[in-house]
């Protein structure tokens, strides 16, 4: 089999099933076989092997290179030296022996220790005579009597079998089972739960109290406690659907997206900095966080939620939302300093970060293992990994300037227009009242001056310029500059036949002149460092290809009905041109031919075109319309000039360059304004010339300039949508290759986009068609395709996550691992039922919450039950709802909330300080400087997808709750809040319980807390009698601190 | 000898009894549920406190590790890896020089060591004259001259040397060891990091990664006065007041826990407040070195501006291991000022190896030597593994005319005590120019395998399952360097 296997062609083969996928994978990964069967070994050869070679192999090599080593998991490099086949076939780096050629045999090289990367045995070099024996043995043709097949380094991957695994099977549609206790099971979900309990002799717990249920729902959906008023409102509602209404209310709260957005951010290793060396902060990274919150609040279908994150920039090109969503792809760590040595490896690390995050967060699969070898436990061959990676070949980290809100408010536009109008009125007044006098004074001075010899060329001021398929800008010095290529305007009427050539780009430039006897025009193509190779053209080599150039003259004076004249241009001189592409091509009327100079990058070019027979000009002024057409490669910086003669006859040398002494570019250049004004004042200032005159005069006269600029400056400041930097996936990157053992210097075939085969039962073209379709869009479709793609697993993994957050543990306990190493589902039918419901419901998340929260299972309490405890100690059968510890962010937010310090403001850039009163989801996530309060309570370190946070218990948490200024401040605030509501300290303590625990204290608690309060007050007074006055409030704050530090505050029943 | 298990002040006389009651009937809400997917066997006791000391897999040689991390990467050819060829062929083209070795650009020309060299000890080990104090201890050291890493910039290489691979997010060796062995002293953290200005790479270098935060490091910042967050009781609060608060807290938390008997973490939480209270006393006691004798202070270089910071850190390290802390990492901070060294990577002698290394050596040599002497005098060196080295080595050719660039292909680390062979034993070697490790190459994984081995842990068995994979500190590599073990 050819080594340069093209994965794409193999896709085709695979689909046609000409041989099994497994065989194909094995072949692809195996090194080239050597066809020649070794000649029958001589008895002497065999004897040599038995005496000199076999004992050494057994002693020094088999430990890592034999079937026995493989069985112990110690096989190295895929190499088996315990059979002849194994020796000849070799391992990951190719055949170990080329019979007859010791110097070409890796085995010999390895024992000789001739390359530092290949030294075997690794720790101790063999004695020199033994090394020599190996050379001799290979020279003899490597005689080897050992028979038997080469061991297989690979676990055989059988896709058909793989699809039988629980997570890769299509969703089963199982009817909810029958149960005995029909009264308890209020929803089909409950029947799945109860049936298992009944089978195991376990009984569900009684429902939790309504107050506790509400508290649970508030924390589950919003991450915040209910206020006493909110709780009261719910408790008063005695209707049967009161809880359903509460759930709906909470789902509609903007706090919901903040709470569940944070869960999602765990999965996608969200941070706002690059990690590694300097941990550069990414100013535009937070948009992704906001997008997630918004999408959840909007109840975006989960399938779309996935699609946007993978390819938002393709779904909505150039749009803020698209770029913000694809922040997902680039949220991972990425080194700030790169060198040639590390660049390529880091590129593959970057791809691996994207793939492993997609694998863990969306599919619950560990795909990063497959970077180096076929998956050890799941049916994912290495080729699948690189097929996935290929979808990201043209995806790298970057930023874009985009408008979150592309619509400019009408009022703003209106205000701008009003101001502009008043400025224009002022300008008109100036033109009428002051300009004539000033002009007159200037011209009086001019008339008495002795006229200086006029330069040959006058640079033309650009009155108007436009581009076809190019965006341009004009500059006061007469330069027309290329800004960007633009797509054809869809609103523009279809161009005439032959003109809709997408490669035809053009500039149209309008200038005015009042002068007469026009002799020649000149076009300068300027160099600029911002252009490729510093220009002057946009081609990669810095050249341009001007295919046609024309000038049309028409009368300037209003009412002049004279016909426009297309001036007849002849080739004058070019600064540079290729022999086959002289400037004559630009005035030959043939769009196929053009003027180009390829070998002059970074040097100004130009051409002079002589107007055949000259042009007299129109009386009252001429409008000159220049048009320059290009074949793709436009001039980057273009300037036009005019000469009224006389023009020497141009003579060019063979290369088209000006011959010695006939350089008609020479002769000096100035701007046209002074001569235009003189021409103008030879006549009389008429209305038609007024605006030209103002402009030209403004170059000479400061007051005129001021007035004109005031208008111009304001006119340019048309209100624009505000742009912001978005850190997102951008184009770039290179082809992706399959890397043997994941090493960048072991490239095999170029990888073509594809999918995880075990999750693709249909032809991959289904998602990739048409072939030029963006592979990231295809990836999203495959992921969400529950029929032939990965949709069933996508749904299983996600509903399991939602379940986990509501029930404390997932149906699959390893929420990021649905592979063979992961936990088996406790309720597989229920998992499939939920995933099916989820898909049938349009992948909507909010109905899923509702479905789960309205079950009897969710609404259980946690009862001590010895029998249940004994039969199901881990509560796998959900006979109770144990208290769950709040996550770090919810602890901080709950503290802010009870202290009435929480600022509910949404979105915006990250908050730089932990002192910020905003919700924790808005705090800065900088990889090297995580927020201690949050990490203390198990917030992730944002380098990998985290499916299941721990909930550790540490003395440092206790220290923070007891001693930190933050918590003590909250306690003081809570005390004040409670005192406002309860006039007496006793009543205030009741309030503290209501606020912190959503319940009143029991009598015993009242007594304990009351006693503590009195004791604190006494101790305070004793410490400092002067403080006795404020002691009540302080003692209450101390009481509040105990409440906040207590388990009940952060463990939600 | 060891004063572990300091009972501390039992503020709650009924604590043990209470915990016993709680423990009874907890069943097996296993450590696994609390510690996610931990594979080690669980017990109710460790469910209540996951930091309880656990026995190692086999008899350990070392009880504690102190890693003196020479941040910024010292040049091995200017400290412990003597290369006469460099001295002879100064200015000549370095054979085999590879422009991809360094991080910036090197000249390709050999740069001799600007320092004088002498042989020391019974072993006759060559040491450059910038480390006169450490030179007196060469016979206690084991030198590994053939270290290499893959990362060639500070943060990735430091992450590699601490966490096993140069991609951030894996737990560091200190976290792994704490996970494997728990803590000998419940009143102090098991894993302590000390730094001056934070080294480049910051918290990523000593991360607990995906391990539970229980195993994360306590970082002591030499620039701060109160070095442990929230350790000190609020100013306005008296001890009596706090004790009253803790009593009420224990009462309400016990009631809460008893109503939820299947949740062991609630009992752990009650325990954590008591530990916190005792830490308030125990940690300041451990960190307060003022009671040390004047001779000791002088030995470590306290009172001398140059050696003050590193000296204090080394002295604290000794105090901490005496109190049962298992794993200490000191990141050497700035040298004497005005030598061009950068605070977060002081040994990074790109411009001038002579002035840079003199200054960094001056700041660390005496304190490091004092630590060895002090540990030995107290009989602690046998059970304490001291490691010295940077994140990589430096190039044998010059950067500019007097500096040296990063060199991931070769560097020297020495170890002392903790069951290492000592006697000035030299393991592995670089080529004649010190440019590349050529004999018995040692990767970070091998160092880690060896450190774990000395601590009584098998690096292939100390695993933690995360996102479907059993991770280990040594990733997919690692060999125990048996030759360097006594």
PDB file of C-alpha atoms in Angstrom, chain A residues 89-322:
ATOM      1  CA  UNK A  89       7.882  -5.732   9.424  1.00  0.00           C
ATOM      2  CA  UNK A  90       9.320  -3.517  12.112  1.00  0.00           C
ATOM      3  CA  UNK A  91       7.466  -1.060  14.284  1.00  0.00           C
ATOM      4  CA  UNK A  92       6.351   2.508  14.175  1.00  0.00           C
ATOM      5  CA  UNK A  93       9.517   3.718  12.522  1.00  0.00           C
ATOM      6  CA  UNK A  94       9.639   1.092   9.808  1.00  0.00           C
ATOM      7  CA  UNK A  95      11.286  -2.302   9.182  1.00  0.00           C
ATOM      8  CA  UNK A  96      13.962  -3.033  11.706  1.00  0.00           C
ATOM      9  CA  UNK A  97      16.115  -5.082   9.384  1.00  0.00           C
ATOM     10  CA  UNK A  98      16.897  -4.857   5.688  1.00  0.00           C
ATOM     11  CA  UNK A  99      18.484  -8.262   5.046  1.00  0.00           C
ATOM     12  CA  UNK A 100      21.965  -7.906   3.654  1.00  0.00           C
ATOM     13  CA  UNK A 101      22.250  -4.248   4.492  1.00  0.00           C
ATOM     14  CA  UNK A 102      23.400  -3.636   8.043  1.00  0.00           C
ATOM     15  CA  UNK A 103      23.874   0.085   7.532  1.00  0.00           C
ATOM     16  CA  UNK A 104      20.293   0.460   6.331  1.00  0.00           C
ATOM     17  CA  UNK A 105      18.886  -1.601   9.184  1.00  0.00           C
ATOM     18  CA  UNK A 106      17.369   0.323  12.057  1.00  0.00           C
ATOM     19  CA  UNK A 107      18.052  -2.499  14.475  1.00  0.00           C
ATOM     20  CA  UNK A 108      21.776  -2.318  13.736  1.00  0.00           C
ATOM     21  CA  UNK A 109      21.784   1.460  13.909  1.00  0.00           C
ATOM     22  CA  UNK A 110      19.998   1.282  17.211  1.00  0.00           C
ATOM     23  CA  UNK A 111      22.412  -1.110  18.881  1.00  0.00           C
ATOM     24  CA  UNK A 112      25.332   0.917  17.530  1.00  0.00           C
ATOM     25  CA  UNK A 113      23.923   3.995  19.289  1.00  0.00           C
ATOM     26  CA  UNK A 114      24.793   5.974  16.177  1.00  0.00           C
ATOM     27  CA  UNK A 115      21.914   8.422  16.509  1.00  0.00           C
ATOM     28  CA  UNK A 116      21.048  10.072  19.815  1.00  0.00           C
ATOM     29  CA  UNK A 117      17.369   9.501  19.098  1.00  0.00           C
ATOM     30  CA  UNK A 118      17.810   5.803  18.586  1.00  0.00           C
ATOM     31  CA  UNK A 119      19.901   4.191  21.260  1.00  0.00           C
ATOM     32  CA  UNK A 120      19.051   0.627  22.142  1.00  0.00           C
ATOM     33  CA  UNK A 121      19.012  -0.864  24.655  1.00  0.00           C
ATOM     34  CA  UNK A 122      18.342   2.562  26.105  1.00  0.00           C
ATOM     35  CA  UNK A 123      20.298   2.346  29.327  1.00  0.00           C
ATOM     36  CA  UNK A 124      23.355   0.293  28.544  1.00  0.00           C
ATOM     37  CA  UNK A 125      25.076  -0.035  25.251  1.00  0.00           C
ATOM     38  CA  UNK A 126      25.789  -3.637  24.215  1.00  0.00           C
ATOM     39  CA  UNK A 127      29.432  -4.723  24.157  1.00  0.00           C
ATOM     40  CA  UNK A 128      31.168  -3.959  20.887  1.00  0.00           C
ATOM     41  CA  UNK A 129      31.606  -7.625  19.797  1.00  0.00           C
ATOM     42  CA  UNK A 130      27.866  -8.176  20.211  1.00  0.00           C
ATOM     43  CA  UNK A 131      27.137  -5.105  18.122  1.00  0.00           C
ATOM     44  CA  UNK A 132      29.440  -6.467  15.466  1.00  0.00           C
ATOM     45  CA  UNK A 133      27.530  -9.778  15.567  1.00  0.00           C
ATOM     46  CA  UNK A 134      24.315  -7.973  14.716  1.00  0.00           C
ATOM     47  CA  UNK A 135      25.955  -6.364  11.704  1.00  0.00           C
ATOM     48  CA  UNK A 136      27.271  -9.694  10.552  1.00  0.00           C
ATOM     49  CA  UNK A 137      23.920 -11.367  11.058  1.00  0.00           C
ATOM     50  CA  UNK A 138      22.154  -8.838   8.875  1.00  0.00           C
ATOM     51  CA  UNK A 139      24.882  -9.137   6.286  1.00  0.00           C
ATOM     52  CA  UNK A 140      24.191 -12.867   6.199  1.00  0.00           C
ATOM     53  CA  UNK A 141      20.608 -12.019   5.242  1.00  0.00           C
ATOM     54  CA  UNK A 142      19.265 -12.057   8.804  1.00  0.00           C
ATOM     55  CA  UNK A 143      18.672 -15.795   8.993  1.00  0.00           C
ATOM     56  CA  UNK A 144      15.947 -16.415  11.520  1.00  0.00           C
ATOM     57  CA  UNK A 145      14.127 -19.682  12.120  1.00  0.00           C
ATOM     58  CA  UNK A 146      11.524 -18.213  14.415  1.00  0.00           C
ATOM     59  CA  UNK A 147       8.124 -18.533  12.816  1.00  0.00           C
ATOM     60  CA  UNK A 148       4.762 -17.246  13.806  1.00  0.00           C
ATOM     61  CA  UNK A 149       2.924 -14.121  12.863  1.00  0.00           C
ATOM     62  CA  UNK A 150       4.092 -10.719  13.969  1.00  0.00           C
ATOM     63  CA  UNK A 151       2.267  -9.661  17.053  1.00  0.00           C
ATOM     64  CA  UNK A 152      -0.143  -6.871  16.533  1.00  0.00           C
ATOM     65  CA  UNK A 153       0.671  -3.665  18.309  1.00  0.00           C
ATOM     66  CA  UNK A 154      -2.787  -2.420  17.592  1.00  0.00           C
ATOM     67  CA  UNK A 155      -5.964  -3.275  19.242  1.00  0.00           C
ATOM     68  CA  UNK A 156      -8.149  -4.276  16.354  1.00  0.00           C
ATOM     69  CA  UNK A 157     -10.854  -1.713  15.890  1.00  0.00           C
ATOM     70  CA  UNK A 158     -14.086  -3.171  14.670  1.00  0.00           C
ATOM     71  CA  UNK A 159     -16.540  -0.433  13.841  1.00  0.00           C
ATOM     72  CA  UNK A 160     -19.551  -2.687  13.470  1.00  0.00           C
ATOM     73  CA  UNK A 161     -18.907  -4.084  16.923  1.00  0.00           C
ATOM     74  CA  UNK A 162     -18.088  -0.624  18.176  1.00  0.00           C
ATOM     75  CA  UNK A 163     -21.524   0.589  17.210  1.00  0.00           C
ATOM     76  CA  UNK A 164     -23.020  -1.980  19.557  1.00  0.00           C
ATOM     77  CA  UNK A 165     -21.482  -0.199  22.557  1.00  0.00           C
ATOM     78  CA  UNK A 166     -24.065   1.480  24.777  1.00  0.00           C
ATOM     79  CA  UNK A 167     -23.048   5.044  23.964  1.00  0.00           C
ATOM     80  CA  UNK A 168     -22.770   4.571  20.215  1.00  0.00           C
ATOM     81  CA  UNK A 169     -26.024   2.692  19.700  1.00  0.00           C
ATOM     82  CA  UNK A 170     -28.996   4.548  18.250  1.00  0.00           C
ATOM     83  CA  UNK A 171     -31.380   5.838  20.885  1.00  0.00           C
ATOM     84  CA  UNK A 172     -33.708   3.148  22.130  1.00  0.00           C
ATOM     85  CA  UNK A 173     -37.361   4.022  22.363  1.00  0.00           C
ATOM     86  CA  UNK A 174     -38.500   2.291  25.463  1.00  0.00           C
ATOM     87  CA  UNK A 175     -41.957   2.758  26.906  1.00  0.00           C
ATOM     88  CA  UNK A 176     -41.858   3.906  30.538  1.00  0.00           C
ATOM     89  CA  UNK A 177     -42.069   0.747  32.624  1.00  0.00           C
ATOM     90  CA  UNK A 178     -45.020  -0.230  34.740  1.00  0.00           C
ATOM     91  CA  UNK A 179     -44.716   0.516  38.445  1.00  0.00           C
ATOM     92  CA  UNK A 180     -46.621  -0.502  41.553  1.00  0.00           C
ATOM     93  CA  UNK A 181     -46.662   2.837  43.298  1.00  0.00           C
ATOM     94  CA  UNK A 182     -48.535   4.688  40.550  1.00  0.00           C
ATOM     95  CA  UNK A 183     -49.468   7.455  42.940  1.00  0.00           C
ATOM     96  CA  UNK A 184     -45.834   8.455  43.407  1.00  0.00           C
ATOM     97  CA  UNK A 185     -44.796   8.356  39.770  1.00  0.00           C
ATOM     98  CA  UNK A 186     -46.274  11.527  38.424  1.00  0.00           C
ATOM     99  CA  UNK A 187     -44.287  11.614  35.144  1.00  0.00           C
ATOM    100  CA  UNK A 188     -42.888   8.981  32.772  1.00  0.00           C
ATOM    101  CA  UNK A 189     -39.439   9.891  34.051  1.00  0.00           C
ATOM    102  CA  UNK A 190     -40.534   8.876  37.542  1.00  0.00           C
ATOM    103  CA  UNK A 191     -41.650   5.496  36.254  1.00  0.00           C
ATOM    104  CA  UNK A 192     -38.151   4.799  34.947  1.00  0.00           C
ATOM    105  CA  UNK A 193     -36.749   5.782  38.324  1.00  0.00           C
ATOM    106  CA  UNK A 194     -39.302   4.009  40.441  1.00  0.00           C
ATOM    107  CA  UNK A 195     -39.222   0.756  38.491  1.00  0.00           C
ATOM    108  CA  UNK A 196     -35.548   0.331  39.384  1.00  0.00           C
ATOM    109  CA  UNK A 197     -36.213   1.217  43.000  1.00  0.00           C
ATOM    110  CA  UNK A 198     -39.053  -1.238  43.273  1.00  0.00           C
ATOM    111  CA  UNK A 199     -36.919  -3.956  41.735  1.00  0.00           C
ATOM    112  CA  UNK A 200     -34.214  -3.299  44.325  1.00  0.00           C
ATOM    113  CA  UNK A 201     -36.551  -2.944  47.258  1.00  0.00           C
ATOM    114  CA  UNK A 202     -35.750   0.678  47.773  1.00  0.00           C
ATOM    115  CA  UNK A 203     -38.381   3.303  48.502  1.00  0.00           C
ATOM    116  CA  UNK A 204     -38.348   6.958  47.542  1.00  0.00           C
ATOM    117  CA  UNK A 205     -38.129   9.687  50.150  1.00  0.00           C
ATOM    118  CA  UNK A 206     -41.076  11.865  50.997  1.00  0.00           C
ATOM    119  CA  UNK A 207     -41.362  15.149  49.115  1.00  0.00           C
ATOM    120  CA  UNK A 208     -39.262  17.962  50.424  1.00  0.00           C
ATOM    121  CA  UNK A 209     -41.022  20.939  52.009  1.00  0.00           C
ATOM    122  CA  UNK A 210     -42.298  23.573  49.612  1.00  0.00           C
ATOM    123  CA  UNK A 211     -39.861  26.155  50.982  1.00  0.00           C
ATOM    124  CA  UNK A 212     -36.907  23.841  50.485  1.00  0.00           C
ATOM    125  CA  UNK A 213     -38.156  22.936  47.032  1.00  0.00           C
ATOM    126  CA  UNK A 214     -38.297  26.592  46.078  1.00  0.00           C
ATOM    127  CA  UNK A 215     -34.805  27.212  47.471  1.00  0.00           C
ATOM    128  CA  UNK A 216     -33.521  24.227  45.500  1.00  0.00           C
ATOM    129  CA  UNK A 217     -35.165  25.513  42.323  1.00  0.00           C
ATOM    130  CA  UNK A 218     -33.788  29.020  42.787  1.00  0.00           C
ATOM    131  CA  UNK A 219     -30.246  27.787  43.221  1.00  0.00           C
ATOM    132  CA  UNK A 220     -30.558  25.202  40.460  1.00  0.00           C
ATOM    133  CA  UNK A 221     -31.817  27.651  37.878  1.00  0.00           C
ATOM    134  CA  UNK A 222     -30.410  31.003  38.930  1.00  0.00           C
ATOM    135  CA  UNK A 223     -27.580  30.260  41.349  1.00  0.00           C
ATOM    136  CA  UNK A 224     -29.063  32.694  43.859  1.00  0.00           C
ATOM    137  CA  UNK A 225     -31.242  32.308  46.949  1.00  0.00           C
ATOM    138  CA  UNK A 226     -34.850  33.456  46.872  1.00  0.00           C
ATOM    139  CA  UNK A 227     -35.480  36.679  48.746  1.00  0.00           C
ATOM    140  CA  UNK A 228     -37.908  36.253  51.659  1.00  0.00           C
ATOM    141  CA  UNK A 229     -40.498  38.139  49.599  1.00  0.00           C
ATOM    142  CA  UNK A 230     -40.104  35.908  46.568  1.00  0.00           C
ATOM    143  CA  UNK A 231     -40.352  32.843  48.736  1.00  0.00           C
ATOM    144  CA  UNK A 232     -43.409  34.209  50.446  1.00  0.00           C
ATOM    145  CA  UNK A 233     -45.101  34.841  47.124  1.00  0.00           C
ATOM    146  CA  UNK A 234     -44.547  31.230  46.119  1.00  0.00           C
ATOM    147  CA  UNK A 235     -45.666  29.812  49.455  1.00  0.00           C
ATOM    148  CA  UNK A 236     -48.891  31.819  49.267  1.00  0.00           C
ATOM    149  CA  UNK A 237     -49.729  30.390  45.859  1.00  0.00           C
ATOM    150  CA  UNK A 238     -51.686  27.276  46.723  1.00  0.00           C
ATOM    151  CA  UNK A 239     -52.603  26.397  43.124  1.00  0.00           C
ATOM    152  CA  UNK A 240     -51.638  22.950  41.915  1.00  0.00           C
ATOM    153  CA  UNK A 241     -49.281  24.319  39.304  1.00  0.00           C
ATOM    154  CA  UNK A 242     -47.622  26.832  41.620  1.00  0.00           C
ATOM    155  CA  UNK A 243     -44.252  25.098  41.348  1.00  0.00           C
ATOM    156  CA  UNK A 244     -44.502  24.763  37.561  1.00  0.00           C
ATOM    157  CA  UNK A 245     -45.143  28.491  37.414  1.00  0.00           C
ATOM    158  CA  UNK A 246     -42.159  29.148  39.636  1.00  0.00           C
ATOM    159  CA  UNK A 247     -39.942  27.044  37.382  1.00  0.00           C
ATOM    160  CA  UNK A 248     -41.163  28.985  34.359  1.00  0.00           C
ATOM    161  CA  UNK A 249     -40.517  32.263  36.140  1.00  0.00           C
ATOM    162  CA  UNK A 250     -36.999  31.255  36.987  1.00  0.00           C
ATOM    163  CA  UNK A 251     -36.318  29.935  33.499  1.00  0.00           C
ATOM    164  CA  UNK A 252     -37.376  33.319  32.152  1.00  0.00           C
ATOM    165  CA  UNK A 253     -35.063  35.177  34.508  1.00  0.00           C
ATOM    166  CA  UNK A 254     -31.871  36.577  32.968  1.00  0.00           C
ATOM    167  CA  UNK A 255     -30.087  35.045  35.971  1.00  0.00           C
ATOM    168  CA  UNK A 256     -30.740  31.642  34.381  1.00  0.00           C
ATOM    169  CA  UNK A 257     -28.285  32.227  31.531  1.00  0.00           C
ATOM    170  CA  UNK A 258     -25.649  33.440  33.965  1.00  0.00           C
ATOM    171  CA  UNK A 259     -26.021  30.317  36.074  1.00  0.00           C
ATOM    172  CA  UNK A 260     -26.099  27.751  33.265  1.00  0.00           C
ATOM    173  CA  UNK A 261     -23.669  29.686  31.133  1.00  0.00           C
ATOM    174  CA  UNK A 262     -21.108  29.145  33.874  1.00  0.00           C
ATOM    175  CA  UNK A 263     -21.742  25.380  33.736  1.00  0.00           C
ATOM    176  CA  UNK A 264     -21.043  25.474  30.016  1.00  0.00           C
ATOM    177  CA  UNK A 265     -17.901  27.566  30.477  1.00  0.00           C
ATOM    178  CA  UNK A 266     -16.450  24.796  32.658  1.00  0.00           C
ATOM    179  CA  UNK A 267     -16.833  22.389  29.790  1.00  0.00           C
ATOM    180  CA  UNK A 268     -15.115  24.590  27.263  1.00  0.00           C
ATOM    181  CA  UNK A 269     -12.033  25.555  29.403  1.00  0.00           C
ATOM    182  CA  UNK A 270     -13.114  29.198  29.127  1.00  0.00           C
ATOM    183  CA  UNK A 271     -10.526  31.786  30.076  1.00  0.00           C
ATOM    184  CA  UNK A 272      -9.530  35.198  28.840  1.00  0.00           C
ATOM    185  CA  UNK A 273      -5.789  34.731  28.582  1.00  0.00           C
ATOM    186  CA  UNK A 274      -3.306  32.602  26.681  1.00  0.00           C
ATOM    187  CA  UNK A 275      -1.601  30.820  29.565  1.00  0.00           C
ATOM    188  CA  UNK A 276       2.003  29.685  29.131  1.00  0.00           C
ATOM    189  CA  UNK A 277       4.816  32.216  29.169  1.00  0.00           C
ATOM    190  CA  UNK A 278       3.294  35.634  29.563  1.00  0.00           C
ATOM    191  CA  UNK A 279      -0.343  34.673  29.821  1.00  0.00           C
ATOM    192  CA  UNK A 280      -1.325  37.518  27.511  1.00  0.00           C
ATOM    193  CA  UNK A 281      -4.767  38.851  28.293  1.00  0.00           C
ATOM    194  CA  UNK A 282      -7.287  38.611  25.473  1.00  0.00           C
ATOM    195  CA  UNK A 283      -9.302  41.794  25.547  1.00  0.00           C
ATOM    196  CA  UNK A 284     -11.875  40.448  23.138  1.00  0.00           C
ATOM    197  CA  UNK A 285     -12.425  37.041  24.733  1.00  0.00           C
ATOM    198  CA  UNK A 286     -15.373  37.946  26.940  1.00  0.00           C
ATOM    199  CA  UNK A 287     -17.758  38.213  24.008  1.00  0.00           C
ATOM    200  CA  UNK A 288     -17.928  34.435  23.919  1.00  0.00           C
ATOM    201  CA  UNK A 289     -19.023  34.330  27.571  1.00  0.00           C
ATOM    202  CA  UNK A 290     -21.730  36.869  26.813  1.00  0.00           C
ATOM    203  CA  UNK A 291     -22.830  34.937  23.761  1.00  0.00           C
ATOM    204  CA  UNK A 292     -23.248  31.783  25.828  1.00  0.00           C
ATOM    205  CA  UNK A 293     -25.332  33.584  28.450  1.00  0.00           C
ATOM    206  CA  UNK A 294     -27.492  35.185  25.790  1.00  0.00           C
ATOM    207  CA  UNK A 295     -27.982  31.949  23.867  1.00  0.00           C
ATOM    208  CA  UNK A 296     -29.123  30.152  27.014  1.00  0.00           C
ATOM    209  CA  UNK A 297     -31.477  32.919  28.013  1.00  0.00           C
ATOM    210  CA  UNK A 298     -32.900  32.881  24.497  1.00  0.00           C
ATOM    211  CA  UNK A 299     -33.295  29.112  24.719  1.00  0.00           C
ATOM    212  CA  UNK A 300     -31.389  28.585  21.520  1.00  0.00           C
ATOM    213  CA  UNK A 301     -31.768  24.998  20.350  1.00  0.00           C
ATOM    214  CA  UNK A 302     -28.804  23.015  21.642  1.00  0.00           C
ATOM    215  CA  UNK A 303     -28.072  21.730  18.135  1.00  0.00           C
ATOM    216  CA  UNK A 304     -27.728  25.322  16.939  1.00  0.00           C
ATOM    217  CA  UNK A 305     -25.802  26.244  20.064  1.00  0.00           C
ATOM    218  CA  UNK A 306     -23.228  23.652  18.976  1.00  0.00           C
ATOM    219  CA  UNK A 307     -23.273  24.679  15.313  1.00  0.00           C
ATOM    220  CA  UNK A 308     -22.662  28.326  16.125  1.00  0.00           C
ATOM    221  CA  UNK A 309     -19.735  27.572  18.362  1.00  0.00           C
ATOM    222  CA  UNK A 310     -18.095  25.434  15.716  1.00  0.00           C
ATOM    223  CA  UNK A 311     -18.837  27.660  12.752  1.00  0.00           C
ATOM    224  CA  UNK A 312     -20.567  30.876  13.769  1.00  0.00           C
ATOM    225  CA  UNK A 313     -18.165  32.775  11.553  1.00  0.00           C
ATOM    226  CA  UNK A 314     -19.421  30.738   8.601  1.00  0.00           C
ATOM    227  CA  UNK A 315     -23.079  30.919   9.538  1.00  0.00           C
ATOM    228  CA  UNK A 316     -22.965  34.701   9.920  1.00  0.00           C
ATOM    229  CA  UNK A 317     -19.816  35.939   8.185  1.00  0.00           C
ATOM    230  CA  UNK A 318     -18.608  39.308   9.331  1.00  0.00           C
ATOM    231  CA  UNK A 319     -21.233  39.419  12.065  1.00  0.00           C
ATOM    232  CA  UNK A 320     -20.513  39.964  15.706  1.00  0.00           C
ATOM    233  CA  UNK A 321     -22.632  37.045  16.901  1.00  0.00           C
ATOM    234  CA  UNK A 322     -20.837  34.589  14.658  1.00  0.00           C
TER     235      UNK A 322
END
